[in-house]
Amino acid sequence: MPNPTKSYTVAILGATGLVGGKIIEILQERAFPITELRPLASERSLGSSIMFNQKAWPVQLAEQQAFEGVDIVLASAGAMVSQSLVPCAVKQGAIVIDNTSFYRMHADVPLVVAGVNDADLAGHKGIIANPNCSTAQLMPVLKSLHALGGLKRIVVSTYQSVSGAGKKGLDELRASTQAHLNSTVHTPCTFQRPIGFNLIPHIDQFLSDPDDPIWGEACGYTKEEAKLIVETRKILHLPQLAISATAVRVPVQVGHSESVAIEFERPVSPQSAIDALRHTPDVVVAEATNDYHTPLEGQDTDPVYVSRIRPDLAAPAGMGLCLWVVSDNLRIGAALNAVRLAESLINLGLV
Amino acid sequence: MPNPTKSYTVAILGATGLVGGKIIEILQERAFPITELRPLASERSLGSSIMFNQKAWPVQLAEQQAFEGVDIVLASAGAMVSQSLVPCAVKQGAIVIDNTSFYRMHADVPLVVAGVNDADLAGHKGIIANPNCSTAQLMPVLKSLHALGGLKRIVVSTYQSVSGAGKKGLDELRASTQAHLNSTVHTPCTFQRPIGFNLIPHIDQFLSDPDDPIWGEACGYTKEEAKLIVETRKILHLPQLAISATAVRVPVQVGHSESVAIEFERPVSPQSAIDALRHTPDVVVAEATNDYHTPLEGQDTDPVYVSRIRPDLAAPAGMGLCLWVVSDNLRIGAALNAVRLAESLINLGLV
C-alpha cells in the first residue's frame, strides 16, 4: 500500500474510456492517496463529471495546460494522445504511467509489470510504460517459471476479449451477436469482420516493413502479436528469448485467455511448476489436472489464473509444459497494473 | 465421383442428428448412387421421415436387424452406439464408415481422410474410421507441408465451435448467449460452464490413467486433445511425431479454427509453404500476408482455409512456420469426409 503520509494530484488522461473508468474504480478500491483527481478527456465529454471520494470532479479538456500541478498522470487515451500530451506533462513535473503502446519500446522508458520488475522503475525519466494486456498477464507466470527452469522457447496463442478494444468493442459484440440471433445484418465497424459468433485472427495492424528496427523481425505478424514478443523480452530482460504469438479476437466481453507452450533449459515437471506458481504473487493456480478457469469466472477479479499445466508432448520429454492462462484484461492487463505502478513509485520514493 | 454403373443401399446411423443430417445433404449434393436410403435413429425419432431424391424415407429403429441388405453404413450416433451396432452391420456384409471415436485407434481399422491417405482403405476389414473434426481439417495441410520440409514438431491450439457437440451444443450456445444479453441465468447442461461469451478449455473427458496403452502418454490432457495427437500420427504414418494440442470450446456456431506452430526438419519459407498449399487439393490458401479467414466465412463450404503463414519466431531461424487453419467442422471434419470415403471405396472397387 502507498505511504499514507503524502497525498497526490492525479490526472486521468482518457477518464471517460473503459480503462480510464476502471482506473478510477481501482484508485477508489485501493484508497489511493489523492488530494485532487483531474479527469481529462476530449471535448465531447466536457460538461460531465466523475464521482470519486464522494465528490464530483468535472471532466477537463485533455490539453497541454491541463497538467499544471499534477504529480501523477495515468494515461489511457490512445497512442496518438500520449505521443502529443505525455511530454508536456513530464515537462511540467508530472510522472506519467502510460497505458498506450507509444513509449513502451523506447530505450529510456521502463516497461513494468508491478510485482515482476518494479526495480526497473528506478531508472525512469518521467514516463513509465504499462505493457499490453496480453503481455501483462503472462509476466508473473513466465518470471516464476523462468526462475524454475529457464525459458528456452515459448509459443502463445491468445483468445482476446472485445473489451481490449474499449467500450466500442463491447458495443459491437453485443450488436453483432444480437443481429446474428435475429438473422439481421450488422456491419462491423470496430472490428474487421463480424465478431458475434466468430473469431478474428487480426488485432492491431499488420506489420510489413522488414527493415523496421523494432518490428522488422515480426514482419507478417500483427502488431498485437509483435507487442507480446518484444514486450516480454524487455520486461523479463531476455532480449534473445525465442517466442512467437498468434493473437485472436474472440466473442468474449472481458477476460483474455492464452494457450502457452513452453520449453525449458532444464527439466520441469508439472508438479514443480504448480508448486512454483502457488508461491507466485498475483497468480492463482489450479492444482487438480481437471480443474481450470474460464474468462467469465475471472471477470472483475485481480489474479492471473493458471491451469491445464501438463507436459508439452511436442517438446523433448520432461522439458516442456503447456498451460492455460486467464485474466481480466481491464485489470491486471491495464488499470490495476497502472495503479499498482503508481503505488510502487510512492513506495520506492520515486514520486 | 463414384462409378455410376452401380447403386447402393446406404444406412445412415444417427440420421436425425446434426452430422447425420449433413451427411444426407451431402449425399444429395454429390449425387451419390443410392437405391435405398435407410435412416436409422433411436426410438424418439420413429414416425418421422427423411426427404432424399424427392422421396420420403421413414426413419427406422437403429438395432441389429436394421442392417440387412445394407451395402454401406455411415455412422454418427455416438461411440456407444457404434460399439454395439457396427459389428452387427459388418457381420451382415456392410462396410461401415464410422464417424465416432470408438474404432479409430484399433490396429485393424483404417483411419482415413479422403485425399490424404485413401490408400489405407485397401486393408479394411469392414470398418473405416473417420477422424475427429479437429484432426481432419489439419491433415491435408500437414501432409503437404510434411512433403515440403519434414514435420519435426507441432503445437496446436484449437478454437472449436459448439456444433462439435451436435444440435444440443448449438441450442445451448443460443440459450446461454440470450440469457447473458438479457441478464438472466442459464444453467449449462451440454457444456461444463456457460458458453455464451465465454471459453471452455475442456472438450471430452480428462485422461487420468498413465498406464493406458493408447492414452497414457497424454495423461492430464483432455481426450479431445489426445485424439488430435494420436490420430494425426496414425493418418500421416508418423508414429513418433512430436505434437501437442490444447482444445478450447469457443462461442462460435459452426467452424473450427486452429493456431498451429510447426518446426520442420529442413528450412521452409512462408512463400514455399504458400506455393505447396496452393497445389494441395481441398485447401484454399490466403496468399497475402494480411489476408485471413474466419469460421463464419467458412461455414457451409468444403475447403480447409489456411492463412497467416509466417515464420515461427520461437523456432530456429527459417525452420518454423505459424499458421491459422479454418474449416467447417460438420463438413470436412465429419459428413463430407464420410461421404468422400464412401466414394473412394467405390472408386477403389472396395465395396
XYZ file of C-alpha atoms in Angstrom:
702
model
C 0.000 0.000 0.000
C 1.168 3.547 -0.648
C 2.592 5.640 2.108
C -0.415 7.468 3.607
C 1.560 10.455 4.839
C 1.560 12.173 1.458
C -1.286 12.770 -0.946
C -1.204 13.498 -4.665
C -2.815 15.323 -7.538
C -3.609 12.625 -10.061
C -4.706 13.242 -13.656
C -6.553 10.535 -15.569
C -5.954 11.021 -19.274
C -8.847 9.260 -21.028
C -11.020 9.349 -17.891
C -14.263 8.537 -19.686
C -12.942 5.475 -21.524
C -13.259 1.845 -20.427
C -9.781 1.642 -18.911
C -9.960 5.177 -17.521
C -13.165 4.320 -15.689
C -11.622 1.125 -14.382
C -8.554 3.073 -13.138
C -10.778 5.442 -11.163
C -12.702 2.470 -9.704
C -9.432 0.814 -8.636
C -7.967 4.021 -7.172
C -11.084 4.163 -5.019
C -10.971 0.457 -4.068
C -7.348 0.701 -3.001
C -7.773 4.052 -1.208
C -5.018 5.626 -3.251
C -3.922 8.883 -1.512
C -5.443 11.570 -3.705
C -5.868 15.247 -2.902
C -7.169 16.185 -6.314
C -8.480 13.959 -9.095
C -8.267 15.570 -12.521
C -10.281 13.640 -15.122
C -9.142 14.594 -18.625
C -10.936 13.724 -21.828
C -11.772 15.008 -25.278
C -14.240 17.812 -25.976
C -17.237 15.554 -26.282
C -17.001 14.553 -22.593
C -16.845 18.132 -21.299
C -19.718 19.033 -19.001
C -19.761 15.599 -17.365
C -18.093 14.796 -14.069
C -16.622 11.795 -12.291
C -17.631 10.722 -8.774
C -14.617 9.923 -6.610
C -14.220 10.014 -2.832
C -17.842 11.138 -2.623
C -17.151 14.238 -4.667
C -17.894 15.114 -8.292
C -14.754 16.028 -10.263
C -15.588 17.853 -13.505
C -14.057 16.434 -16.665
C -11.496 18.837 -18.109
C -10.136 19.091 -21.615
C -7.080 16.953 -22.322
C -4.653 19.646 -23.479
C -1.133 20.893 -22.676
C -2.200 23.242 -19.884
C -4.167 20.529 -18.060
C -1.132 19.103 -16.260
C -0.184 22.101 -14.128
C 0.411 20.990 -10.541
C -0.171 17.310 -11.384
C 2.021 14.742 -9.595
C 0.953 11.586 -11.422
C -0.740 11.053 -14.786
C -2.411 7.754 -15.590
C -2.791 7.815 -19.370
C -5.036 5.593 -21.469
C -6.434 7.779 -24.232
C -4.626 6.088 -27.103
C -1.120 6.214 -28.563
C -1.639 9.443 -30.538
C -2.855 11.359 -27.472
C 0.047 10.037 -25.385
C 2.504 10.971 -28.105
C 1.366 14.582 -28.078
C 0.490 15.194 -24.408
C 2.783 12.995 -22.297
C 5.924 15.100 -22.973
C 4.018 18.230 -21.860
C 3.001 16.547 -18.636
C 6.575 15.430 -17.935
C 7.892 18.933 -18.699
C 5.510 20.293 -16.064
C 6.907 17.893 -13.470
C 4.446 15.016 -13.557
C 5.332 11.350 -13.691
C 3.277 9.604 -16.376
C 2.198 5.966 -16.267
C 1.247 5.352 -19.861
C -1.100 2.528 -20.847
C -0.650 3.028 -24.563
C 1.883 1.354 -26.804
C 3.613 4.599 -27.785
C 6.574 4.691 -25.361
C 6.861 1.015 -24.443
C 9.847 0.172 -26.582
C 11.708 3.461 -26.038
C 15.101 2.586 -24.585
C 14.830 5.140 -21.741
C 11.269 4.225 -20.731
C 10.885 1.435 -18.167
C 8.236 -1.108 -19.172
C 6.971 -2.572 -15.940
C 4.523 -5.094 -14.518
C 4.019 -4.465 -10.807
C 5.354 -7.358 -8.782
C 7.518 -8.526 -11.686
C 10.143 -5.890 -12.497
C 9.452 -2.935 -10.196
C 13.194 -2.406 -9.876
C 13.195 -1.054 -13.434
C 11.142 1.928 -12.209
C 14.280 3.406 -10.644
C 15.703 4.475 -13.997
C 12.620 6.387 -15.126
C 12.849 9.808 -16.796
C 9.246 10.828 -16.193
C 7.499 8.135 -18.233
C 6.686 4.589 -17.145
C 5.071 2.313 -19.723
C 2.402 -0.240 -18.877
C 2.605 -3.257 -21.216
C -0.112 -4.537 -23.493
C -2.842 -6.535 -21.751
C -1.911 -9.873 -23.324
C 1.716 -9.385 -22.258
C 0.982 -8.246 -18.710
C -0.934 -11.306 -17.568
C 1.818 -13.647 -18.760
C 4.657 -11.871 -16.947
C 4.236 -13.103 -13.343
C 3.799 -16.622 -14.725
C 6.812 -16.530 -17.044
C 9.040 -14.853 -14.457
C 8.290 -17.570 -11.944
C 8.773 -20.390 -14.462
C 11.980 -18.816 -15.776
C 13.404 -18.935 -12.257
C 12.340 -22.576 -12.052
C 13.636 -23.979 -15.329
C 14.954 -21.258 -17.631
C 12.718 -20.223 -20.522
C 14.033 -21.586 -23.807
C 11.142 -21.292 -26.253
C 7.534 -20.088 -25.982
C 4.582 -20.388 -28.350
C 1.474 -18.394 -27.369
C -1.993 -18.441 -28.922
C -4.323 -15.820 -27.494
C -8.099 -15.682 -27.102
C -8.688 -11.950 -26.533
C -11.936 -10.360 -25.447
C -13.521 -7.403 -27.198
C -13.049 -5.095 -24.207
C -9.433 -4.837 -25.367
C -10.912 -2.527 -27.999
C -12.709 -0.414 -25.373
C -16.395 0.405 -24.969
C -16.910 0.358 -28.722
C -15.662 -3.237 -28.784
C -18.232 -4.242 -26.165
C -20.992 -2.410 -28.026
C -20.075 -4.045 -31.316
C -20.016 -7.565 -29.852
C -23.481 -7.021 -28.407
C -24.877 -5.567 -31.637
C -23.234 -8.189 -33.833
C -24.462 -11.032 -31.616
C -27.997 -9.687 -31.408
C -28.109 -9.238 -35.192
C -26.954 -12.808 -35.712
C -29.576 -14.142 -33.288
C -32.271 -12.134 -35.055
C -30.984 -13.043 -38.542
C -30.499 -9.381 -39.336
C -27.401 -7.704 -40.700
C -24.881 -5.761 -38.622
C -21.978 -4.134 -40.453
C -18.723 -4.308 -38.495
C -17.079 -1.007 -37.690
C -14.675 -1.505 -34.779
C -13.593 -4.968 -35.873
C -12.590 -6.067 -39.370
C -15.217 -8.821 -39.628
C -18.416 -9.682 -37.729
C -17.362 -10.622 -34.188
C -20.664 -12.180 -32.992
C -20.227 -15.994 -33.007
C -16.963 -15.553 -34.913
C -13.182 -15.267 -34.419
C -10.834 -12.724 -35.981
C -7.101 -13.553 -36.160
C -6.250 -9.894 -36.617
C -5.682 -7.393 -33.791
C -3.963 -4.060 -34.488
C -2.240 -3.527 -37.841
C -0.260 -5.999 -39.920
C 3.499 -5.357 -39.881
C 5.001 -5.158 -43.338
C 8.384 -3.419 -43.079
C 11.189 -5.971 -42.645
C 13.694 -3.131 -42.063
C 11.917 -1.588 -39.067
C 14.420 -1.679 -36.178
C 11.855 -2.845 -33.582
C 9.154 -4.594 -35.593
C 11.038 -5.830 -38.656
C 11.670 -9.291 -37.277
C 7.922 -9.758 -36.889
C 7.033 -8.821 -40.462
C 3.827 -10.730 -41.339
C 2.717 -10.712 -37.708
C 0.136 -8.283 -36.401
C 1.415 -5.546 -34.118
C -0.584 -7.097 -31.258
C 1.410 -10.313 -31.686
C 4.690 -8.452 -32.023
C 3.969 -6.432 -28.883
C 3.679 -9.621 -26.888
C 7.032 -10.755 -28.270
C 9.094 -7.590 -27.832
C 7.485 -6.504 -24.554
C 8.036 -9.903 -22.958
C 11.715 -9.776 -23.848
C 12.081 -6.258 -22.419
C 10.217 -6.908 -19.157
C 11.983 -10.183 -18.425
C 15.392 -8.830 -19.539
C 15.686 -11.694 -22.007
C 16.395 -9.861 -25.283
C 17.046 -13.072 -27.220
C 14.038 -15.052 -25.916
C 12.600 -17.340 -28.610
C 8.894 -16.512 -28.527
C 6.077 -16.340 -31.048
C 2.419 -15.408 -30.786
C -0.864 -15.662 -32.628
C -3.425 -13.126 -31.402
C -7.098 -13.837 -31.983
C -10.126 -11.733 -31.092
C -12.918 -13.896 -29.646
C -16.577 -13.125 -28.841
C -15.967 -12.736 -25.103
C -16.724 -9.459 -23.313
C -13.990 -9.258 -20.692
C -11.006 -11.503 -19.986
C -8.083 -12.589 -22.129
C -7.051 -16.247 -22.290
C -3.789 -17.693 -23.546
C -2.720 -21.180 -24.562
C 1.004 -21.309 -23.845
C 3.601 -23.959 -24.718
C 6.951 -23.503 -23.003
C 10.208 -25.376 -23.486
C 12.713 -25.039 -20.651
C 16.502 -25.133 -20.397
C 16.243 -27.613 -17.517
C 13.675 -30.356 -16.801
C 10.449 -29.027 -15.235
C 7.644 -31.288 -14.028
C 4.018 -30.141 -13.931
C 4.091 -30.519 -10.135
C 7.185 -28.351 -9.726
C 5.528 -25.676 -11.874
C 2.364 -25.856 -9.782
C 4.463 -25.531 -6.626
C 6.330 -22.525 -8.015
C 3.155 -20.799 -9.218
C 1.404 -21.438 -5.904
C 4.009 -19.167 -4.329
C 3.908 -16.543 -7.091
C 2.200 -13.283 -6.075
C -0.874 -12.336 -8.138
C -1.207 -15.881 -9.526
C -3.925 -18.403 -8.683
C -3.072 -21.905 -9.852
C -5.500 -24.800 -10.360
C -3.863 -27.723 -8.632
C -6.037 -30.534 -10.000
C -5.368 -31.710 -13.555
C -9.073 -31.495 -14.386
C -9.671 -28.044 -12.936
C -9.446 -24.846 -14.990
C -10.623 -21.254 -15.245
C -12.731 -19.513 -17.856
C -12.631 -15.782 -18.665
C -16.212 -15.263 -17.455
C -15.230 -16.525 -13.998
C -12.156 -14.308 -13.880
C -14.003 -11.126 -14.804
C -13.761 -8.291 -12.218
C -11.097 -10.105 -10.210
C -7.407 -9.300 -9.830
C -5.455 -12.584 -10.194
C -3.856 -14.261 -13.137
C -5.346 -17.767 -13.272
C -3.163 -20.643 -14.465
C -4.472 -24.136 -15.171
C -4.165 -27.131 -17.525
C -0.485 -27.472 -16.551
C 0.768 -30.622 -18.273
C 3.759 -31.901 -20.238
C 4.123 -30.420 -23.720
C 4.217 -33.624 -25.757
C 5.817 -31.714 -28.654
C 8.885 -30.784 -26.573
C 11.719 -33.150 -25.614
C 10.496 -35.402 -22.760
C 10.370 -33.597 -19.421
C 11.494 -30.282 -20.916
C 8.182 -28.637 -21.821
C 4.824 -27.644 -20.360
C 1.511 -26.497 -21.802
C -0.680 -24.189 -19.765
C -3.819 -22.069 -19.908
C -3.660 -18.516 -18.552
C -6.733 -16.348 -17.933
C -7.057 -12.837 -16.553
C -9.326 -9.802 -16.569
C -7.609 -7.753 -19.272
C -9.012 -4.472 -17.937
C -7.470 -5.040 -14.515
C -4.014 -6.669 -14.423
C -3.732 -6.046 -18.145
C -4.359 -2.321 -17.831
C -5.955 -0.377 -14.980
C -4.811 -2.441 -11.993
C -1.224 -2.509 -13.177
C -1.276 1.263 -13.755
C -2.466 1.926 -10.203
C -0.036 -0.593 -8.722
C 2.824 1.059 -10.605
C 1.817 4.392 -9.073
C 1.824 2.727 -5.644
C 5.272 1.260 -6.332
C 6.614 4.669 -7.328
C 5.399 6.051 -3.999
C 6.783 3.132 -2.017
C 10.154 3.422 -3.729
C 10.224 7.189 -3.104
C 10.256 7.874 -6.817
C 7.400 10.377 -6.897
C -17.095 -39.200 -58.487
C -18.405 -42.697 -57.771
C -18.894 -45.165 -60.603
C -22.489 -44.560 -61.733
C -22.988 -48.073 -63.042
C -23.765 -49.477 -59.604
C -26.083 -48.191 -56.928
C -26.163 -48.919 -53.221
C -28.285 -49.385 -50.151
C -26.954 -46.876 -47.665
C -27.871 -46.760 -43.986
C -27.378 -43.564 -42.010
C -26.891 -44.430 -38.341
C -27.843 -41.302 -36.395
C -29.842 -39.900 -39.307
C -31.640 -37.259 -37.264
C -28.512 -35.803 -35.667
C -26.581 -32.755 -36.834
C -23.899 -34.772 -38.667
C -26.405 -37.352 -39.929
C -28.496 -34.596 -41.486
C -25.394 -33.061 -43.034
C -24.391 -36.468 -44.476
C -27.782 -36.811 -46.179
C -27.498 -33.267 -47.538
C -24.038 -34.029 -48.954
C -25.096 -37.391 -50.450
C -27.769 -35.444 -52.302
C -25.397 -32.632 -53.360
C -22.889 -35.100 -54.763
C -25.500 -37.354 -56.408
C -24.214 -40.392 -54.560
C -25.581 -43.531 -56.278
C -28.260 -44.696 -53.842
C -31.012 -47.238 -54.498
C -32.285 -47.239 -50.943
C -31.616 -44.773 -48.149
C -32.176 -46.269 -44.715
C -32.253 -43.577 -41.997
C -31.678 -45.145 -38.571
C -32.198 -43.436 -35.253
C -33.340 -44.006 -31.703
C -36.958 -44.604 -30.696
C -37.784 -40.959 -30.202
C -37.307 -40.236 -33.928
C -39.588 -43.051 -35.101
C -42.538 -41.825 -37.113
C -40.538 -39.112 -38.841
C -39.067 -39.474 -42.297
C -36.187 -38.042 -44.312
C -36.601 -36.459 -47.758
C -33.977 -37.692 -50.207
C -34.071 -37.880 -54.004
C -37.581 -36.433 -53.838
C -38.840 -39.329 -51.763
C -39.636 -39.654 -48.057
C -37.643 -42.405 -46.354
C -39.140 -43.391 -42.985
C -36.773 -43.377 -40.028
C -36.219 -46.900 -38.736
C -35.023 -48.070 -35.361
C -31.260 -48.407 -35.005
C -30.999 -52.048 -33.976
C -29.169 -55.223 -35.049
C -31.734 -56.266 -37.674
C -31.681 -52.870 -39.372
C -28.613 -53.662 -41.487
C -29.982 -56.499 -43.593
C -29.152 -55.899 -47.246
C -27.181 -52.736 -46.494
C -24.011 -52.085 -48.549
C -22.664 -49.023 -46.766
C -23.326 -47.649 -43.285
C -22.439 -44.062 -42.437
C -22.437 -43.991 -38.640
C -22.550 -40.905 -36.423
C -24.759 -41.802 -33.483
C -22.031 -41.731 -30.830
C -19.295 -44.103 -29.688
C -21.582 -46.332 -27.576
C -23.983 -46.931 -30.443
C -21.120 -47.700 -32.825
C -19.577 -50.060 -30.310
C -22.742 -52.115 -30.116
C -24.137 -51.915 -33.668
C -21.186 -51.623 -36.053
C -20.065 -55.263 -35.593
C -23.611 -56.446 -36.412
C -23.598 -54.393 -39.601
C -20.221 -55.778 -40.651
C -21.361 -59.329 -39.884
C -24.289 -58.792 -42.242
C -21.921 -57.755 -45.044
C -21.972 -53.973 -44.833
C -18.954 -51.695 -44.888
C -19.180 -49.136 -42.116
C -17.705 -45.647 -42.229
C -17.723 -44.682 -38.597
C -17.638 -41.040 -37.512
C -17.289 -41.834 -33.830
C -14.074 -42.222 -31.875
C -14.711 -45.859 -30.950
C -12.719 -47.733 -33.626
C -10.257 -45.046 -34.688
C -7.227 -46.354 -32.859
C -7.947 -50.075 -33.449
C -4.921 -51.521 -35.249
C -7.013 -53.205 -37.964
C -9.252 -50.219 -38.664
C -8.003 -47.740 -41.279
C -8.324 -44.127 -40.131
C -8.660 -42.097 -43.282
C -9.060 -38.557 -44.565
C -10.179 -38.592 -48.183
C -7.499 -37.157 -50.409
C -4.837 -37.700 -47.773
C -4.418 -41.431 -47.100
C -7.032 -43.202 -49.230
C -4.536 -45.999 -49.885
C -5.084 -47.136 -46.277
C -8.660 -48.094 -47.217
C -7.327 -51.186 -49.005
C -6.614 -53.011 -45.762
C -10.088 -52.591 -44.302
C -11.932 -55.384 -42.531
C -15.392 -53.852 -42.788
C -14.840 -50.753 -40.689
C -13.318 -47.470 -41.801
C -12.881 -44.770 -39.182
C -13.381 -41.081 -39.853
C -11.099 -38.956 -37.648
C -12.148 -36.316 -35.199
C -13.131 -32.970 -36.741
C -10.157 -31.059 -35.360
C -7.784 -33.699 -36.748
C -9.398 -33.997 -40.178
C -9.014 -30.388 -41.236
C -5.308 -30.361 -40.378
C -4.425 -33.467 -42.388
C -4.294 -32.146 -45.964
C -2.265 -29.201 -44.671
C 0.199 -31.254 -42.628
C 0.615 -33.883 -45.340
C 1.526 -31.224 -47.871
C 3.911 -29.441 -45.505
C 5.495 -32.741 -44.442
C 6.348 -33.432 -48.076
C 7.824 -29.950 -48.303
C 10.001 -29.800 -45.212
C 9.515 -32.810 -42.955
C 7.393 -32.275 -39.827
C 9.560 -32.160 -36.715
C 7.386 -30.623 -34.017
C 3.837 -29.250 -33.914
C 1.967 -27.223 -31.301
C -1.761 -26.759 -31.936
C -4.260 -24.576 -30.077
C -7.839 -25.059 -31.197
C -10.858 -22.753 -31.246
C -13.733 -25.248 -31.626
C -17.330 -24.366 -32.369
C -20.264 -25.707 -30.371
C -21.630 -27.698 -33.317
C -18.937 -30.227 -32.484
C -21.308 -31.163 -29.649
C -24.261 -31.564 -32.034
C -27.634 -29.829 -32.069
C -27.667 -29.576 -28.301
C -24.426 -27.615 -28.471
C -25.966 -25.119 -30.872
C -29.091 -24.820 -28.714
C -27.058 -24.267 -25.581
C -24.911 -21.533 -27.163
C -28.034 -19.699 -28.271
C -29.745 -20.033 -24.879
C -26.616 -19.133 -22.933
C -25.941 -16.093 -25.124
C -29.522 -14.877 -24.969
C -29.566 -15.270 -21.184
C -26.356 -13.277 -20.873
C -27.727 -10.491 -23.103
C -30.915 -10.385 -21.033
C -29.035 -10.608 -17.709
C -30.928 -13.770 -16.824
C -29.493 -17.082 -15.697
C -28.971 -20.113 -17.922
C -27.615 -23.271 -16.323
C -25.185 -25.156 -18.562
C -26.115 -28.704 -19.411
C -24.198 -29.775 -22.538
C -21.074 -27.798 -21.651
C -19.313 -27.713 -18.303
C -19.533 -23.933 -17.907
C -21.611 -21.178 -19.515
C -20.531 -20.998 -23.177
C -22.190 -17.671 -24.125
C -19.419 -15.012 -24.268
C -17.018 -17.476 -22.652
C -14.344 -20.086 -23.486
C -14.030 -23.596 -22.062
C -10.627 -25.337 -22.249
C -12.267 -28.692 -21.730
C -13.668 -30.909 -24.527
C -14.393 -34.581 -23.880
C -13.115 -36.204 -20.680
C -9.832 -35.618 -18.868
C -7.371 -38.504 -19.231
C -6.039 -39.720 -15.923
C -4.567 -43.212 -16.431
C -0.837 -43.017 -17.203
C -0.772 -46.766 -17.916
C -3.377 -46.741 -20.691
C -1.658 -48.148 -23.806
C -3.123 -45.545 -26.182
C -3.917 -42.565 -23.999
C -1.410 -42.896 -21.154
C 1.160 -40.589 -22.688
C -1.448 -37.828 -22.764
C -2.405 -38.090 -19.103
C -3.571 -34.621 -17.980
C -4.749 -33.811 -21.493
C -8.401 -33.997 -22.482
C -9.377 -36.839 -24.777
C -10.169 -34.283 -27.492
C -6.579 -33.077 -27.363
C -5.204 -36.617 -27.260
C -7.331 -37.625 -30.263
C -5.713 -34.907 -32.324
C -2.287 -36.205 -31.294
C -2.765 -39.954 -31.825
C -4.989 -39.654 -34.895
C -2.540 -37.334 -36.652
C 0.281 -39.804 -36.084
C -1.824 -42.694 -37.420
C -3.117 -40.910 -40.528
C 0.262 -39.477 -41.522
C 2.113 -42.739 -40.666
C 4.385 -40.796 -38.340
C 4.043 -42.759 -35.076
C 6.754 -40.749 -33.302
C 5.613 -37.281 -34.411
C 6.202 -34.691 -31.681
C 2.835 -32.964 -31.389
C 0.789 -31.384 -28.624
C -2.631 -29.779 -28.523
C -4.817 -27.553 -26.396
C -8.505 -27.843 -27.294
C -10.823 -24.970 -26.414
C -14.561 -24.637 -26.958
C -15.459 -21.160 -28.208
C -18.829 -19.402 -28.663
C -18.945 -19.965 -32.423
C -21.765 -21.953 -34.024
C -20.039 -23.767 -36.873
C -16.384 -23.903 -37.908
C -13.263 -24.977 -36.083
C -10.137 -22.827 -36.141
C -6.599 -23.820 -35.233
C -3.476 -21.862 -34.440
C -0.599 -24.098 -35.496
C 3.161 -23.736 -34.939
C 5.285 -26.166 -36.952
C 9.009 -26.803 -36.829
C 10.464 -28.566 -39.867
C 13.390 -30.882 -40.452
C 14.511 -28.724 -43.392
C 14.213 -24.945 -43.962
C 10.758 -23.878 -45.170
C 9.939 -20.303 -46.177
C 6.413 -18.876 -45.925
C 6.374 -18.494 -49.714
C 7.322 -22.131 -50.333
C 4.547 -23.224 -47.949
C 2.048 -20.986 -49.753
C 3.158 -22.480 -53.075
C 2.808 -26.030 -51.772
C -0.612 -25.377 -50.221
C -1.842 -23.657 -53.392
C -1.434 -27.021 -55.106
C -2.929 -29.063 -52.262
C -6.394 -30.471 -53.011
C -9.157 -29.326 -50.653
C -7.043 -26.417 -49.370
C -7.604 -22.721 -50.043
C -4.632 -20.590 -49.072
C -4.590 -16.836 -48.443
C -1.638 -15.567 -50.400
C -1.391 -12.058 -48.934
C 0.187 -11.677 -45.507
C -2.690 -9.525 -44.319
C -5.492 -11.750 -45.596
C -7.160 -14.433 -43.483
C -10.330 -16.463 -42.995
C -12.821 -16.555 -40.145
C -15.041 -19.516 -39.237
C -18.228 -17.612 -40.087
C -16.981 -17.135 -43.654
C -16.048 -20.812 -43.992
C -19.405 -22.127 -42.795
C -21.258 -24.367 -45.293
C -18.246 -24.607 -47.594
C -15.949 -27.553 -48.273
C -12.344 -26.273 -48.206
C -9.785 -26.096 -45.476
C -8.683 -22.453 -45.324
C -5.077 -21.653 -44.424
C -3.793 -18.150 -43.727
C -1.442 -16.113 -41.509
C 1.501 -18.152 -42.814
C 4.629 -16.570 -41.313
C 7.920 -17.574 -39.685
C 7.572 -19.052 -36.209
C 9.865 -16.708 -34.285
C 10.138 -19.290 -31.491
C 11.710 -21.897 -33.797
C 15.290 -21.852 -35.096
C 15.539 -19.247 -37.891
C 13.987 -20.444 -41.141
C 12.874 -23.755 -39.644
C 9.370 -22.964 -38.398
C 6.040 -21.527 -39.511
C 2.900 -20.348 -37.735
C -0.426 -20.670 -39.489
C -4.175 -20.306 -38.993
C -6.422 -23.105 -40.247
C -10.223 -22.815 -40.515
C -12.817 -25.275 -41.744
C -16.494 -26.173 -41.423
C -16.235 -28.927 -38.806
C -19.505 -30.516 -39.909
C -18.279 -30.964 -43.476
C -14.614 -31.891 -43.926
C -14.445 -32.677 -40.223
C -17.321 -35.152 -40.366
C -20.044 -35.534 -43.011
C -18.142 -34.569 -46.149
C -15.229 -36.828 -45.286
C -17.609 -39.731 -44.585
C -19.266 -39.375 -47.990
C -15.938 -38.922 -49.761
C -14.631 -42.085 -48.087
C -17.650 -43.968 -49.413
C -16.895 -42.577 -52.879
C -13.266 -43.666 -52.557
C -14.322 -47.171 -51.566
C -16.426 -47.359 -54.727
C -13.682 -45.920 -56.924
C -11.135 -48.340 -55.500
C -13.540 -51.264 -56.023
C -13.597 -51.926 -52.299
C -17.363 -52.060 -51.852
